[in-house]
CSV table of C-alpha atoms in Angstrom, one decimal:
chain,number,residue,atom,x,y,z
A,76,MET,CA,-71.0,-30.2,57.6
A,77,PRO,CA,-68.8,-28.2,59.3
A,78,PRO,CA,-70.3,-25.4,61.6
A,79,PRO,CA,-69.6,-21.4,60.0
A,80,ALA,CA,-66.4,-20.4,61.5
A,81,PRO,CA,-66.4,-17.9,64.3
A,82,PRO,CA,-66.4,-14.6,62.7
A,83,THR,CA,-63.4,-12.7,63.0
A,84,PRO,CA,-62.2,-10.4,66.4
A,85,PRO,CA,-62.4,-6.5,65.2
A,86,VAL,CA,-59.6,-4.9,64.6
A,87,VAL,CA,-57.9,-1.8,66.3
A,88,GLU,CA,-55.1,-0.4,64.0
A,89,LEU,CA,-52.2,1.2,65.5
A,90,PRO,CA,-50.9,5.2,64.3
A,91,LYS,CA,-47.6,4.8,61.8
A,92,ALA,CA,-47.4,7.7,65.0
A,93,ALA,CA,-47.3,5.5,67.9
A,94,THR,CA,-44.8,3.0,66.0
A,95,GLU,CA,-42.3,5.2,64.9
A,96,ARG,CA,-39.0,6.3,67.4
A,97,CYS,CA,-38.9,9.5,69.2
A,98,PRO,CA,-36.3,11.6,67.5
A,99,VAL,CA,-33.3,13.0,70.1
A,100,HIS,CA,-31.6,16.5,69.3
A,101,VAL,CA,-27.8,15.9,69.6
A,102,LEU,CA,-25.2,18.9,70.1
A,103,PRO,CA,-22.4,19.9,67.6
A,104,PRO,CA,-19.5,18.7,68.4
A,105,ARG,CA,-18.5,22.5,70.4
A,106,PRO,CA,-22.0,23.9,71.2
A,107,THR,CA,-21.8,27.6,71.5
A,108,LEU,CA,-24.1,28.7,74.0
A,109,ALA,CA,-27.4,29.4,71.7
A,110,ASP,CA,-26.8,25.5,70.6
A,111,LEU,CA,-27.3,24.9,74.1
A,112,GLU,CA,-30.1,27.2,74.4
A,113,SER,CA,-32.3,25.5,71.2
A,114,GLY,CA,-31.2,22.0,72.4
A,115,TYR,CA,-32.6,22.5,75.6
A,116,ILE,CA,-36.0,24.2,73.5
A,117,ILE,CA,-35.7,20.9,71.5
A,118,ARG,CA,-35.3,18.7,73.6
A,119,GLY,CA,-38.6,19.5,75.5
A,120,LEU,CA,-40.5,19.6,72.7
A,121,GLN,CA,-39.3,16.4,71.6
A,122,VAL,CA,-40.3,14.9,75.1
A,123,ALA,CA,-43.4,15.6,75.3
A,124,GLU,CA,-43.9,14.6,71.4
A,125,CYS,CA,-42.6,11.1,72.5
A,126,ASP,CA,-45.4,11.2,74.8
A,127,ALA,CA,-48.0,12.4,73.9
A,128,ARG,CA,-46.8,9.2,70.7
A,129,ARG,CA,-45.9,6.6,74.0
A,130,GLY,CA,-49.3,7.7,74.9
A,131,LEU,CA,-51.4,7.0,72.0
A,132,ALA,CA,-49.4,3.7,71.6
A,133,VAL,CA,-51.6,3.3,74.3
A,134,SER,CA,-55.0,4.3,73.8
A,135,THR,CA,-55.3,2.1,71.4
A,136,LEU,CA,-54.1,-1.1,72.6
A,137,VAL,CA,-56.4,0.4,75.4
A,138,GLU,CA,-59.6,0.0,72.9
A,139,GLN,CA,-58.0,-3.1,70.9
A,140,GLN,CA,-57.9,-5.1,74.2
A,141,GLN,CA,-62.2,-3.8,75.4
A,142,LEU,CA,-63.5,-4.2,71.8
A,143,ASN,CA,-62.4,-8.3,72.0
A,144,ALA,CA,-63.5,-8.1,75.5
A,145,ARG,CA,-67.2,-7.3,73.7
A,146,TRP,CA,-66.4,-9.7,71.7
A,147,ALA,CA,-65.7,-12.5,73.1
A,148,GLU,CA,-68.7,-11.4,75.3
A,149,MET,CA,-70.7,-11.3,71.1
A,150,LEU,CA,-69.5,-14.0,70.3
A,151,ALA,CA,-69.7,-16.8,74.1
A,152,GLU,CA,-74.0,-15.3,73.9
A,153,VAL,CA,-74.4,-16.6,70.1
A,154,LYS,CA,-73.0,-20.2,71.0
A,155,ARG,CA,-75.8,-20.3,74.4
C-alpha cells in the first residue's frame, strides 16, 4: 500500500483588483485649460489607485510565501 499523499499547501487567492490593468486618462485632441487641470487631478488619483493595487498584490504574495514556509515546516515535523 503506497504512503498517503501529503496535503496540498495553502493557497491565498489574489484579489481581482490586484490583477486589473491601471487606467490611464487621455486628454482630448484639443485640450482646454479645464481639460488639463481636471486631467492632472484624474491622473494623480489613478496613480494612487494603481499604487494601492500593486501594494495589494505584493502583500498577497508575501502572505502566500509565509503560509508556504509554515506549511513546509509543519510537513517536515510530521515526517520526523
